XYZ file of N, CA and C in Angstrom:
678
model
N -219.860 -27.928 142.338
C -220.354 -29.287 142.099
C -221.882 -29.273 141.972
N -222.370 -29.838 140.968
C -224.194 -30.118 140.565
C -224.046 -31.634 140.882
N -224.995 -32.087 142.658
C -225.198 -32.967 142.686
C -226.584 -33.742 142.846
N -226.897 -34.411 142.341
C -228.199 -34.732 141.756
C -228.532 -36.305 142.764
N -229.115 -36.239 144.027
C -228.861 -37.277 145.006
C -230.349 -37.935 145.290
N -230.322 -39.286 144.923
C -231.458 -40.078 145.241
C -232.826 -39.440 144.331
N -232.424 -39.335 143.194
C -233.796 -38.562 142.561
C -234.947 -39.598 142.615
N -236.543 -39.066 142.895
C -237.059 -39.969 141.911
C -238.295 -38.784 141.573
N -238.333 -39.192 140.428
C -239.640 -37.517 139.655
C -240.336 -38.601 138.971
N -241.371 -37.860 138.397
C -242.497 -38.343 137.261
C -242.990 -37.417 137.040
N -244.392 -37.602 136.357
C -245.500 -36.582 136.128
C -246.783 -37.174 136.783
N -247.025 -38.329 137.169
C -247.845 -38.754 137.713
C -248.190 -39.019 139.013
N -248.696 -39.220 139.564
C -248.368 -39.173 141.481
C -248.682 -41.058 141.710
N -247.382 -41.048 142.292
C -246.984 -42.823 142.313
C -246.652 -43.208 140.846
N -246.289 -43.029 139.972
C -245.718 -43.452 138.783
C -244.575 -42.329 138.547
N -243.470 -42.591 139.202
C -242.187 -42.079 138.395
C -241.526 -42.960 137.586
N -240.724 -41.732 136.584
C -240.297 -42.565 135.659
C -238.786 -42.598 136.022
N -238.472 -41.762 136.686
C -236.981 -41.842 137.303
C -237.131 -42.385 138.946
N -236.343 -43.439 139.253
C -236.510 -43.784 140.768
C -235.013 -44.034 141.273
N -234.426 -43.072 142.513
C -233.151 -43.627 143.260
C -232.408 -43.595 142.419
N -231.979 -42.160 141.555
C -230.933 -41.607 140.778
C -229.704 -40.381 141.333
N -228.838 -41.330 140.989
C -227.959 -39.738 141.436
C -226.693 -39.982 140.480
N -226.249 -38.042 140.435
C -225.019 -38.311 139.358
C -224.793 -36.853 139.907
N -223.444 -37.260 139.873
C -222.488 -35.991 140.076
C -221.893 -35.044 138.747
N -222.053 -33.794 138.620
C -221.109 -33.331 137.758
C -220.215 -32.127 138.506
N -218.955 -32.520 138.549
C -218.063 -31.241 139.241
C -217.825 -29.925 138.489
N -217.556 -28.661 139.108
C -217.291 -27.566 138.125
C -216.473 -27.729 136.914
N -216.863 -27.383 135.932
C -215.794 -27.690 134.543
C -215.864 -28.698 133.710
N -216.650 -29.834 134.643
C -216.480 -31.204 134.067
C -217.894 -31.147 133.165
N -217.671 -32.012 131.744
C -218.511 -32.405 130.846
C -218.962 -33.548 131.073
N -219.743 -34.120 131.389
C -220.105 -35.780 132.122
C -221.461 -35.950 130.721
N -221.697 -36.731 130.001
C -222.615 -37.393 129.012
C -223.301 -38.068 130.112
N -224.851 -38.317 129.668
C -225.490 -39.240 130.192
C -226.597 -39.928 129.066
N -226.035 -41.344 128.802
C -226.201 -42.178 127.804
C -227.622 -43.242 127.862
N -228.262 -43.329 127.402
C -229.534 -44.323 127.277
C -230.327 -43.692 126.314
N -231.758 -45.015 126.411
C -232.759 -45.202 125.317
C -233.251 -44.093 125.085
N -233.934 -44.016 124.656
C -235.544 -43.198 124.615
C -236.794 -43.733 125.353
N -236.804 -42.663 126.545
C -238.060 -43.304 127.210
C -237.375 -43.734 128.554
N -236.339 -43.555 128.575
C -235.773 -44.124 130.030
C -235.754 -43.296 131.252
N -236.257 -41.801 130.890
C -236.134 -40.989 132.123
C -235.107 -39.658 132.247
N -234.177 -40.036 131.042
C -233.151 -39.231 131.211
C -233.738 -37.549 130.996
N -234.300 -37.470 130.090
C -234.591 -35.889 130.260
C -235.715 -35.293 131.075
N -236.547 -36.454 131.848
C -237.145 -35.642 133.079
C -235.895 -35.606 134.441
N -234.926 -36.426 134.207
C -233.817 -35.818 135.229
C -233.202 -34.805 134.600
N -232.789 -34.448 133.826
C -232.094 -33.431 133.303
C -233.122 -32.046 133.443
N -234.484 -32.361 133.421
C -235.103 -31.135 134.000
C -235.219 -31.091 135.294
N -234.991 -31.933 136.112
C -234.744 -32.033 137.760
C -233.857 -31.234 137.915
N -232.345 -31.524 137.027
C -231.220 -31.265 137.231
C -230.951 -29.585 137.331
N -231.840 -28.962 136.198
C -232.285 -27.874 135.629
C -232.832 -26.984 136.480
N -233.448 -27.637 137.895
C -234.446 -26.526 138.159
C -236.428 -26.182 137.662
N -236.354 -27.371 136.643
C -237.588 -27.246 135.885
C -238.674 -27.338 136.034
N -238.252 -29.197 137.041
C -239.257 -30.072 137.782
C -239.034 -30.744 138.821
N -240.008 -30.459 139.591
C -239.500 -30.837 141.689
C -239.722 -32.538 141.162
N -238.737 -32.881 142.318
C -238.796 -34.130 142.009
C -239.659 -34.749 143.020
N -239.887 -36.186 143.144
C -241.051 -36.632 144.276
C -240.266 -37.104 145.207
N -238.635 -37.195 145.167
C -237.871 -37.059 146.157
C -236.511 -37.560 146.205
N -235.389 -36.788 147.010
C -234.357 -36.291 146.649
C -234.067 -35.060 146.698
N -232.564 -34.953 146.202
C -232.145 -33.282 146.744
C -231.081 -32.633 145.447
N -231.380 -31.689 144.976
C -230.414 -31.176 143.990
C -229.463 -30.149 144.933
N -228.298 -30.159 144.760
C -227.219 -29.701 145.703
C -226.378 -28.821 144.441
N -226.011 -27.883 144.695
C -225.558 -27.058 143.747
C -224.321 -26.037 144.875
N -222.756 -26.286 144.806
C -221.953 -25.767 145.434
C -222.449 -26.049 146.729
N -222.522 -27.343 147.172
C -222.879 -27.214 148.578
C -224.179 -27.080 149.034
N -224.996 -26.629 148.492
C -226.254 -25.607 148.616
C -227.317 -26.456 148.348
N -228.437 -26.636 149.136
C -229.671 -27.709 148.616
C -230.728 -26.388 147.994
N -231.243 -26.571 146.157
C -231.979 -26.027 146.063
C -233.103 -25.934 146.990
N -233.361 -24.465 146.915
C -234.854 -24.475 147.476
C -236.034 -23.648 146.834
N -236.249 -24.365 145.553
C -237.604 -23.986 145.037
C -237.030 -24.364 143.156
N -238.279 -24.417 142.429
C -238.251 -25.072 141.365
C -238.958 -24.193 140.241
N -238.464 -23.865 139.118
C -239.190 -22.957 138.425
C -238.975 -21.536 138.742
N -239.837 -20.423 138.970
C -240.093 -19.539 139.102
C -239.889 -19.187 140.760
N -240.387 -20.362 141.309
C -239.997 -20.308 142.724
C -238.552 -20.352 143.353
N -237.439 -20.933 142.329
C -236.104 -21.094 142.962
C -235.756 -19.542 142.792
N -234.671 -19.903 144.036
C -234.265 -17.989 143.961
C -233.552 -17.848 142.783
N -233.378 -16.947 142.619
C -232.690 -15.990 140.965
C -231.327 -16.526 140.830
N -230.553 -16.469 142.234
C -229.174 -17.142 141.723
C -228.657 -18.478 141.653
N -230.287 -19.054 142.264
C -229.765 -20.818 141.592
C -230.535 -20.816 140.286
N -231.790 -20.371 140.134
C -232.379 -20.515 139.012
C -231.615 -20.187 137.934
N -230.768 -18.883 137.360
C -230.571 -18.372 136.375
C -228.793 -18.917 135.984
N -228.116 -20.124 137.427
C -227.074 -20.837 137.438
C -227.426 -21.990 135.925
N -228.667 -22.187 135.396
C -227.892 -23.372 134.737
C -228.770 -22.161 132.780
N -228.221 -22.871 132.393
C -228.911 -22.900 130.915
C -229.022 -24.126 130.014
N -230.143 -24.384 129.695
C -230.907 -25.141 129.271
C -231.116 -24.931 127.519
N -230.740 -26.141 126.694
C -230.809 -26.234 125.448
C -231.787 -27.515 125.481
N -232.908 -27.896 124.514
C -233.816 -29.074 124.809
C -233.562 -29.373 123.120
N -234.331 -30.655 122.811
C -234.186 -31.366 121.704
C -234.792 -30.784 120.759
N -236.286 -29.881 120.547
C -236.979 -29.661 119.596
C -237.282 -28.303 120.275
N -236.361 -27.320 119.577
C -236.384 -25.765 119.698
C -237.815 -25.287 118.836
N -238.606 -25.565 118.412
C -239.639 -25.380 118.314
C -240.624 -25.602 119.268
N -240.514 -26.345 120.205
C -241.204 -26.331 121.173
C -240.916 -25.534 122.414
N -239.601 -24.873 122.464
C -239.166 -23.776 123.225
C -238.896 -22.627 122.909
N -239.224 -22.102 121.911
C -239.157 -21.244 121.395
C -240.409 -20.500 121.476
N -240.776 -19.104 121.902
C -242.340 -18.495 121.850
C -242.270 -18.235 120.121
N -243.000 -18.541 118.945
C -243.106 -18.682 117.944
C -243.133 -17.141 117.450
N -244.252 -16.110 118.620
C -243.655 -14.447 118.460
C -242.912 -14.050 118.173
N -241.797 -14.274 118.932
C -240.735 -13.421 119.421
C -239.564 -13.907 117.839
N -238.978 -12.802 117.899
C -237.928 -12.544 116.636
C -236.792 -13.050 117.015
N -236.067 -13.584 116.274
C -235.078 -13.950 117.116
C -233.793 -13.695 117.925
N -233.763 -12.111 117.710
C -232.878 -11.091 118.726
C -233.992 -11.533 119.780
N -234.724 -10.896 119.584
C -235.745 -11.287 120.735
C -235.755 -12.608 122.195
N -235.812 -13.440 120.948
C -235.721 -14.479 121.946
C -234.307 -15.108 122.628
N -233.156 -14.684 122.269
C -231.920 -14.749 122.844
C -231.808 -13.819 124.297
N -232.281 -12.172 123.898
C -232.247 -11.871 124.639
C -233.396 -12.089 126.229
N -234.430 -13.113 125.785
C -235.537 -12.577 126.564
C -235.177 -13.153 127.843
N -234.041 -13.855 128.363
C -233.676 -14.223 129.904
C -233.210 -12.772 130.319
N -232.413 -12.059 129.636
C -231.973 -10.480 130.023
C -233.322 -9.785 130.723
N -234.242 -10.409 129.781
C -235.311 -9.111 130.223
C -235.877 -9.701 131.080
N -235.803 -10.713 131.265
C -236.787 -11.287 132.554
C -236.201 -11.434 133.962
N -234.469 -10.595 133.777
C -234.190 -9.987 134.822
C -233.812 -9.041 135.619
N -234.097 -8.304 134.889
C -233.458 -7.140 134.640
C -232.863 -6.571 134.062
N -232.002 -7.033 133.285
C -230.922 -6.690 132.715
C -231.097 -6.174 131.138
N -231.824 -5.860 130.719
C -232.040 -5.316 129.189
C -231.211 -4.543 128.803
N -230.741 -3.657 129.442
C -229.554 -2.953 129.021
C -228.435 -3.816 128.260
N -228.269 -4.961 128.830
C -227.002 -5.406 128.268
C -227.395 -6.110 126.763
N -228.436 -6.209 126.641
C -228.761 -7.330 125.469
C -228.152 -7.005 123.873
N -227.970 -5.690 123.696
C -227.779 -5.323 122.219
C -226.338 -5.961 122.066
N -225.338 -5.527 123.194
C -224.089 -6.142 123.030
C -224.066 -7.415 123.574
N -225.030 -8.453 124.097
C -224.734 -9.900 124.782
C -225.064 -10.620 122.916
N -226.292 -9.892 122.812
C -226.623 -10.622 121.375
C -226.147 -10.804 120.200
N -225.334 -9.158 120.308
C -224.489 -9.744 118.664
C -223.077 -10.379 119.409
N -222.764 -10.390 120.014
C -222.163 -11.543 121.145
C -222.120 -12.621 120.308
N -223.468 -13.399 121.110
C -223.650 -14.828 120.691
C -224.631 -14.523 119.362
N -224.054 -13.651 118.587
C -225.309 -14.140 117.697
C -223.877 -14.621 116.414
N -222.769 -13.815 116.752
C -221.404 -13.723 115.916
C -221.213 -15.431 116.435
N -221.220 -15.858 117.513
C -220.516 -17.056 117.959
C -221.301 -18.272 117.479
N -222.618 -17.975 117.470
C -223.522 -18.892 116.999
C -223.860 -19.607 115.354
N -223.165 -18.469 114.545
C -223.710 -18.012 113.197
C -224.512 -17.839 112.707
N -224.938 -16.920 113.838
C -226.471 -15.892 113.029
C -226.347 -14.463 112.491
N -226.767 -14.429 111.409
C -226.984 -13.240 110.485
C -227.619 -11.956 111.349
N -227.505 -10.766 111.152
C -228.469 -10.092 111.331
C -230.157 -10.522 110.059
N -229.976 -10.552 109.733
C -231.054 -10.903 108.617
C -231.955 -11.993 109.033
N -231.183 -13.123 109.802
C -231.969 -14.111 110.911
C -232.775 -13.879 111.934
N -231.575 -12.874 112.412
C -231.848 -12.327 114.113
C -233.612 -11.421 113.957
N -233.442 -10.953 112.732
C -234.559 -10.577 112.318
C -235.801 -11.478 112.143
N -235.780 -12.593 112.062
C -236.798 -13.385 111.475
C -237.238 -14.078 113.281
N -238.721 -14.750 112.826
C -239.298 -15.638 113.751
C -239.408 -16.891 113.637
N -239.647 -17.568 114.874
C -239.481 -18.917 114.488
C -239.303 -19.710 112.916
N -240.754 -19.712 112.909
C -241.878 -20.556 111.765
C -240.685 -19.677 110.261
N -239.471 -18.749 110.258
C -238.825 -18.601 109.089
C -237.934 -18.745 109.144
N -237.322 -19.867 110.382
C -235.905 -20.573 109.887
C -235.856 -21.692 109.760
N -234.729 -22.194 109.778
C -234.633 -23.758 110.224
C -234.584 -24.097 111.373
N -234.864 -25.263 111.172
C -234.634 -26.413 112.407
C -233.532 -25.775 113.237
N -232.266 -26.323 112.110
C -230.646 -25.771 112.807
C -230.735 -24.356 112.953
N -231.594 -23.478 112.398
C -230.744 -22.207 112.495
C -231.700 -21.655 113.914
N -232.677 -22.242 114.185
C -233.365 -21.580 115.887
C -232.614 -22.604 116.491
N -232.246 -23.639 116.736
C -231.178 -24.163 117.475
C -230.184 -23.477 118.015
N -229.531 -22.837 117.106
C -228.109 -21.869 116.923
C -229.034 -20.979 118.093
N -229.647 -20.455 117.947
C -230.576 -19.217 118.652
C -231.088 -19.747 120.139
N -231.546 -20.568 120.220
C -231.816 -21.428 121.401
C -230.574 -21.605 122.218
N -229.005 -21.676 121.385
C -228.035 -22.450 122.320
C -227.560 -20.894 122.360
N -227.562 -20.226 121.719
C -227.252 -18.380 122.396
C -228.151 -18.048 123.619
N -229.568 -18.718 123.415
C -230.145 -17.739 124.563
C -229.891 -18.621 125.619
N -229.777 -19.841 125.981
C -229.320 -20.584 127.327
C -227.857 -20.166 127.551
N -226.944 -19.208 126.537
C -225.763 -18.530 127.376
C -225.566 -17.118 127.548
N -226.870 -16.873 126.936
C -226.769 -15.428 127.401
C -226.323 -15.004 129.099
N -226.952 -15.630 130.285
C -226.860 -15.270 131.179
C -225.101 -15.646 131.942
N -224.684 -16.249 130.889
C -223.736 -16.836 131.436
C -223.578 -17.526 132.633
N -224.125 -18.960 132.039
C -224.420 -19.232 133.040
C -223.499 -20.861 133.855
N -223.652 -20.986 135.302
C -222.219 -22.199 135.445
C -222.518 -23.444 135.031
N -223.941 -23.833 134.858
C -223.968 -25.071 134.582
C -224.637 -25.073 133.438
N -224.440 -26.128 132.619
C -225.136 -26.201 131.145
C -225.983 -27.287 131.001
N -227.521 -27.649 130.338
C -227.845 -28.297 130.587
C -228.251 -29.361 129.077
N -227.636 -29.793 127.926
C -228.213 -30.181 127.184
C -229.082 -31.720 126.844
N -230.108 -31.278 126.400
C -230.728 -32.587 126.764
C -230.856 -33.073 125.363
N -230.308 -34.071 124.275
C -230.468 -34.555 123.065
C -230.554 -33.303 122.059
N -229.535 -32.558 122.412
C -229.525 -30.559 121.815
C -229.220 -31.455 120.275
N -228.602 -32.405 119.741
C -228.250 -31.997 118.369
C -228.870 -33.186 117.386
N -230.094 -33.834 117.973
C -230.719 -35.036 117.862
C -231.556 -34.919 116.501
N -231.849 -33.369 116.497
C -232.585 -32.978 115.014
C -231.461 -32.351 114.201
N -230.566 -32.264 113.768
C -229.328 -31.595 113.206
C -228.602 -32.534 112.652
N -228.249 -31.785 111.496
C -227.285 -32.073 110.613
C -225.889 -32.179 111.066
N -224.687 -33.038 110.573
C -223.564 -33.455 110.932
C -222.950 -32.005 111.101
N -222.679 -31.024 110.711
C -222.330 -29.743 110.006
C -222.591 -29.068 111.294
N -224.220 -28.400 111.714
C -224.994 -27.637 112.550
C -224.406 -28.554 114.062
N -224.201 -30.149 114.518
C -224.056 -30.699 115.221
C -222.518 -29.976 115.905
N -221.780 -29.835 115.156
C -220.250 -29.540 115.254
C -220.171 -28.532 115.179
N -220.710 -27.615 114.905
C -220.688 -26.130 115.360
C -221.304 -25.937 116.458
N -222.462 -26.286 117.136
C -223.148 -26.218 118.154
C -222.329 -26.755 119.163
N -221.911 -28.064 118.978
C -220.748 -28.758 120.210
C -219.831 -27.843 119.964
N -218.933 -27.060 119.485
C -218.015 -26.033 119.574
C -218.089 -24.664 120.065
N -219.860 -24.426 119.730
C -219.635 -23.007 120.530
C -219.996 -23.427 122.182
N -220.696 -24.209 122.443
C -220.764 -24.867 123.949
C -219.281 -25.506 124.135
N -218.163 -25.626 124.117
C -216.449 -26.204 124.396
C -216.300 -25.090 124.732
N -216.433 -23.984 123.505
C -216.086 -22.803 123.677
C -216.218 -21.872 124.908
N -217.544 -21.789 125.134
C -217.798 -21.483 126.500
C -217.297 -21.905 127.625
N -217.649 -23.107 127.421
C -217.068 -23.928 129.050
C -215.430 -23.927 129.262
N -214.865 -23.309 128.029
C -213.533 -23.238 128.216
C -213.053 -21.661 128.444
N -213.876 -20.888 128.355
C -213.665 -19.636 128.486
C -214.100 -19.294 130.209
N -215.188 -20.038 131.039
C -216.161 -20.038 132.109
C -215.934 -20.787 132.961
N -215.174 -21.661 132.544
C -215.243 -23.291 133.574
C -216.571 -23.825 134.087
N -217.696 -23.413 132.875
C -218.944 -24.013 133.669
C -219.070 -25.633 132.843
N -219.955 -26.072 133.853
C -219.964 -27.432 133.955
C -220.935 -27.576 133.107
N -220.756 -29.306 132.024
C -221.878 -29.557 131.507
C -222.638 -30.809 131.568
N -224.011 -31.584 131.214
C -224.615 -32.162 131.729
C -225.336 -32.552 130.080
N -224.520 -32.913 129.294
C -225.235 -33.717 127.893
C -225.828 -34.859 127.867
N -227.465 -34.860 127.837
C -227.994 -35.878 127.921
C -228.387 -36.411 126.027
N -228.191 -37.969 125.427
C -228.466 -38.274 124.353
C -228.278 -39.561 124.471
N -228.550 -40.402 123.355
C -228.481 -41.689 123.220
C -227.315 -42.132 122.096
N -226.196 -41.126 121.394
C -225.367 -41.047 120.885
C -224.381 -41.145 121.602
N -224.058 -42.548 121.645
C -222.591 -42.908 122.446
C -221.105 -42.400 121.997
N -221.444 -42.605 120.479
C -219.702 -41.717 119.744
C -219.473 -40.345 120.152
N -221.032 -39.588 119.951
C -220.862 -38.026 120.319
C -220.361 -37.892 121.495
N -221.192 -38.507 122.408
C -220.928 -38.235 123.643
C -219.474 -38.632 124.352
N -218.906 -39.647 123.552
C -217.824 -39.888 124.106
C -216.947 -38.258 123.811
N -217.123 -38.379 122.202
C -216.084 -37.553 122.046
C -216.195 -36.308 122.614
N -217.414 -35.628 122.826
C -217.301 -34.317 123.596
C -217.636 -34.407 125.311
N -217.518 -35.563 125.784
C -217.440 -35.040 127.053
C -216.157 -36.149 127.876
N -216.119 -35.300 129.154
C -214.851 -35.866 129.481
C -215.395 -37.412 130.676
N -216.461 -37.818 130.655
C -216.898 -39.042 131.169
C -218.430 -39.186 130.530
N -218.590 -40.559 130.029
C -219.638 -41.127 129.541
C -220.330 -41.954 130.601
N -221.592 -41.506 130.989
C -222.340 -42.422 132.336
C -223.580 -42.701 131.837
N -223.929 -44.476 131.596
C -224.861 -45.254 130.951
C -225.848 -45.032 131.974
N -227.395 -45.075 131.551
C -228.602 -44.957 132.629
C -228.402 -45.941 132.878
N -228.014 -46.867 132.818
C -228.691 -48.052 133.548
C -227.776 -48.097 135.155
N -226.613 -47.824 134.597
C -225.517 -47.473 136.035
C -225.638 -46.736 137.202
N -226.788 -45.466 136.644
C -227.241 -44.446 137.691
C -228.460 -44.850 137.899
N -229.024 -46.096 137.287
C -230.483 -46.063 137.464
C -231.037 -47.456 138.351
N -229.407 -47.959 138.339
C -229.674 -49.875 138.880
C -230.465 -50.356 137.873
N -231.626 -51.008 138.613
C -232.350 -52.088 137.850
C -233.770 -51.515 137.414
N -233.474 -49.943 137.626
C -235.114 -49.545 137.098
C -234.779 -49.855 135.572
N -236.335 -50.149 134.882
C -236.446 -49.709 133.438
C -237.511 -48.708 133.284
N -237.647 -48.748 131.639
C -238.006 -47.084 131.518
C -239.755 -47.734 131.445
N -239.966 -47.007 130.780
C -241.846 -47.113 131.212
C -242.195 -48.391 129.977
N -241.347 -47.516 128.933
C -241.699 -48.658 127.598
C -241.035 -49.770 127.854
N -239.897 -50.067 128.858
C -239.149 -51.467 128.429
C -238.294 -52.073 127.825
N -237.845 -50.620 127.246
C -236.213 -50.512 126.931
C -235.213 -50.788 127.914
């Protein structure tokens, strides 16, 4: 169970944008979390993540209260979730090739050995070329470092999934392949997922409960007033 109890985070000290949030997702379960833009949802989803300490509250993971955020959480809660974000250009190191960057959670734990076979792995599941896998950022598409982005948040295989508005820049086409190789997984893993967007049809249809911010959020609004 990823339980997410009494959050409240920001970036500012006394101005959060999330206040007295909590949402449960159990192992296996796909739970959507639905609202505006600007309402908070993806600085909880990086709470949720491990990304960003919140200003208070407790992330509970199997029982377990994280203890530390970033670089500081230990290795086996940290490397528990994988993380897909909205604009893979902004997560992406623009260097790195894109074998490269699938594999680079391997290497940042050791594990390099496994990468040649994790990558053409997900690079077959993803639909990436070798001819891609070859290229860097700034020479694909939008969709096709997406594809690459949602390989490297499963490289580690990991139990919880974290997408935050993953198919918000994508084509109808790239959208439905991406929601399929993430089913795929979670049906092969039983790991749990945590789709944050403002697409109520999507979200219905790929997850198995739809939860509106405003329900987890009471009567906060977002900063803009949505």
């Amino acid at each position: 169970m990823l339980e997410l109890r009494r959050i409240t985070a920001g970036y500012e000290p006394r101005r959060p944008v999330v206040r007295d949030v909590s949402l449960t997702v159990a192992a296996g379960e796909a739970v959507g979390l639905l609202g505006p833009s600007g309402c908070g949802k993806s600085t909880l989803a990086r709470v949720a993540a491990l990304l960003h300490r919140p200003e208070a509250g407790t992330v509970v993971l199997d029982g377990e209260p994280a203890r530390g955020w970033r670089h500081r959480a230990p290795r086996e809660q940290r490397t528990a979730f994988g993380v897909v974000f909205q604009q893979p250009r902004m997560s992406a190191d623009p260097r790195l090739r894109l074998h490269d960057l699938i594999a680079e959670p391997l290497r940042a734990t050791g594990r390099r050995a496994e990468a040649p076979d994790r990558v053409a792995e997900l690079a077959a599941a993803t639909g990436l070329s070798d001819d891609l896998l070859a290229r860097r950022p700034h020479e694909v598409s939008d969709g096709q470092l997406q594809r690459a982005c949602v390989a490297r948040a499963l490289v580690l295989r990991p139990r919880w999934l974290i997408c935050d508005e993953m198919t918000a820049m994508l084509d109808a086409s790239t959208t439905a392949a991406l929601v399929a190789v993430v089913e795929d997984y979670r049906r092969e893993t039983g790991a749990g997922l945590l789709a944050v967007g403002h697409d109520r049809a999507l979200l219905d249809r790929w997850c198995d409960r739809t939860v509106r911010w405003q329900d987890v959020a009471g009567t906060q609004r977002s900063p803009s007033g949505v």
